[in-house]
Amino acid sequence: MPSSFDVRLRVNGQAVALTLPAEALLLDVVRDRLGLKGAKRSCDSQVCGACTVLVDGAAVSACTYLAVEADGREVLTVEGLEQGGRLAPMQQAFAERGAVQCGFCTAGMLMTAHALAAEQPAPTHEAILHYLRGSLCRCTGYRKIVEAIAAGAGAPSAVADRPSSAPGALRLVGRSVRRSDAADKVTGRARYVTDLELPGMAHAQLLRSPYAHARIVRIDTSRARTVPGVFTVLTGADLTWCDPYYGPAFRDRPVLAIDVARYEGEPVVAAAAVDAATAARALELVEIEWEELPAVTTLEEALAPGAPLVHTAEPLAGHFADLSSLRPTRGTNVCHQFGYARGDVEPALAGADVVVEDGFTFPRVQHVAMEPHAAVAAWDDGDSLTVWASTQNPFSVRVELAKMFDAPLGRIRIIVPLVGGGFGSKTYAKLEPIAAVLARAIRRPVRVAISAEDAFRTVRRCDARSSVRLGFRRDGTLVAVDCHADFDVGAYADIGPRIIQKGTYTATGPYRVAHVRLGSTAVYTNTTPGGAFRGFGVPQLAWAVESLMDEAARRLDRDPVELRRQNLLAHGEEFAPGDTPIDGKFEESLSQAAAAIGWTQALAADRGRGVAMMLKASIAPSVSEAIVRLHADASVTVLASTVELGQGARTVMAQIAAEVLAVPLERVIVLLPDTSVTPYDQTTSSSRSTTMVGRAVQQAAADVAEQLVRIAARTLDAPGPALRVDDGAVVHGERRLEYGALLRAHFGMAGGELIGRGVVAPGPSAAPLGGSTPFWEMAVGAAEVTLDVETGAVTVEDYVSVADVGRCINPLSCETQDEGAVVQGLGHTLFEEMVYDGGQLLNGTLLDYRVPRADDVAGRLECRFVENADGPGPFGAKGAGEGSLVPVSPAVGNALARLTGIRFRELPLTPERVWRALRQRDS
């Protein structure tokens, strides 16, 4: 067989002739040879659909489709859908109906939808679901995608108009405006880290440990270094010219394994070459001699007396002030312990009329962000480093890299393009240190881009086991909560210590309870490091506590909704001494959820209903800053470092600035994060962007508005209080001065600009965690389920989510986020779990690891919002998009318990697990 072929094809209507290697994939050709970046690389295994293109009208997975097979054929990519600068109907429907979030899956979804519409001009709902079985989305929850496909294909649509949540005085806040990046994402113009190319850029590949725990006896890279096209091959032992460790809590994670590999999949050797294939060939020539060591891969093994130690030396502390009191236990695998108590638990439990207690487990799960981790690093001649990274924490990454290279923060620049989903997986440094050391070693730009399979060996959610006791009086009053949890943080601490603190602190949920004892431990194991994941430790304990609330209702012969209602904290009531009073109305959320699910209505015998609630504190202390610039032509630039992960943050920031300055939304541009340009923001996580960064943007815009008024007051010779901004002008009675005219008068020329600054920095407090939460995130979930008793398969027929968000700045954005959160919650509730055997991850690919598809979504999924404008954010907003995931598991578990009489304590609720429980019940 010849090694190369001449291939002629038509791509988006244009004739293309190429000479290609026999093994060339169509995805590589369209992306790298033709520069069509819309199709994305994610799973590399024909599972996720992000790479979908059409070949002679048929949808194919370009990541596995040989380019030579397209010879003589017509190829259509997402870039070819737009005609004459006008979006195709399907693209328009996706943009208008909220079917676009992070955008990484959007091109593939659109091409699949285009093929369906050509085959079935008015597809049924069932046909759409069937076509989407090969397309995954982790952001939207699929509902908006299904609606958009129906609309774009001309099928009847039952979507109702969404009313504004804003009072009449607000123009843009409270309205479902289209995302500012929607057009770029539906046309393939949106750029992510793996779409970036720098002159002379090298490509890196990683050799990973095949063992869960092993000593590195010898590494020989000499043959690998001789491969033509290889620039360098590095091991951990080579990194003597920098500090080779990093980590936000403990600096315990080496850039590349040093002396010991602590989990299967840990990076050991990195190669940089002219292309990824050459780097991979070089790594095949690396010789490593291993001495396998005993491994601990479960909490039980890691906490057993005399257990093998994952770390034998105490690592250095990281850079977070709220983790300054890290408490590892010497000679054990415990890397941190947290405790909080008030009242006197033991006497309270002894005096309780009813005590319910049990143990629960929560599984290891992976984020499966559609864009796997990636970073591009480049050093300049002035010894400054620039990294383009898919990160949620550019400023934290900057701190880590500055420490590694002993460099001033000003010499480290982190730029964050669009990010293809995160959910916590891209918080803190991940690949950036590897990219930076390789780029430093070869003095040319280096791209490190891992596969979806490698993401399973980069970060995951912490699994947990918990033991909980709840004590009640006979009248239903909750008097005591005693909870202890062990969290498995994997081989390196990452942000695990903060996770156990935040998750455990709110384990009592939204309930009033006088006697509390909470404790948790972060435990090292020889598994993939555990990190932040939507909910940040709260789902693990809400699963336990909310399940026991239902058990208490059964023991007390009380309705579960009414028992919860009786014990809810009131608006303005203290949660814990020194912390922020409760800023929401729990009862309103609970009542809405109960009414929407039909809680008091008769239920068919083959159905069960359940309800659950959650409470989560945001990160504190916390800092967010923003800058707003009003230009001479009255356009506006917002500089803020919140990362666009798909949640629509840039659109929301634009709405806030446009509202305050009374300018059209299309006149506002929000820059992407760049630590050398945009001001400081602590993190894009913890549902804090709208509240914290949005408030900073509101302050900065108000600063500009005040400057305009002062200038106009002098020009009009009018008192400031009599002036107002309206439709791009300062108004005094019947007189109007356009912003542009005001600036010309102020500066004496057609130039100059007004700059406003906003800073939100609550600072430390006497709260138990060292800072008062900026806001409380609150949500309620209600589920109705059916069960196939022959197979054990659970189906969620109906799910209602109610979140207290203060105010929806963009209702459609809030809705799409919450739908995605619910469906993500269904994943770990029903089937998601990373399975290990002997330290080996058995299902670390999307071929084996099951995430929700479009046909897994509840038959009816309704997301509602409580809006009382009582949050500390702009226009009364609070956090959204995270909390709605948390109640899913206990709501479904409670519904299943009411249907079957069986209390499930272990997730996920797989058919096998449920079937075995049914057999045991009936035996």
Coordinates of C-alpha atoms in Angstrom, one line a residue, residues 7-18 34 73-75:
V7 CA -7.1 13.2 -2.7
R8 CA -9.5 15.5 -4.5
L9 CA -12.7 16.5 -2.8
R10 CA -15.0 19.5 -2.4
V11 CA -15.2 21.2 1.0
N12 CA -18.0 23.6 1.5
G13 CA -18.4 23.9 -2.2
Q14 CA -14.7 24.6 -3.0
A15 CA -12.5 22.1 -4.9
V16 CA -9.6 20.9 -2.8
A17 CA -6.6 18.8 -3.9
L18 CA -4.2 17.4 -1.4
L34 CA -7.7 23.7 5.6
R73 CA -16.9 13.4 -2.3
E74 CA -18.6 16.5 -1.0
V75 CA -17.7 17.5 2.6

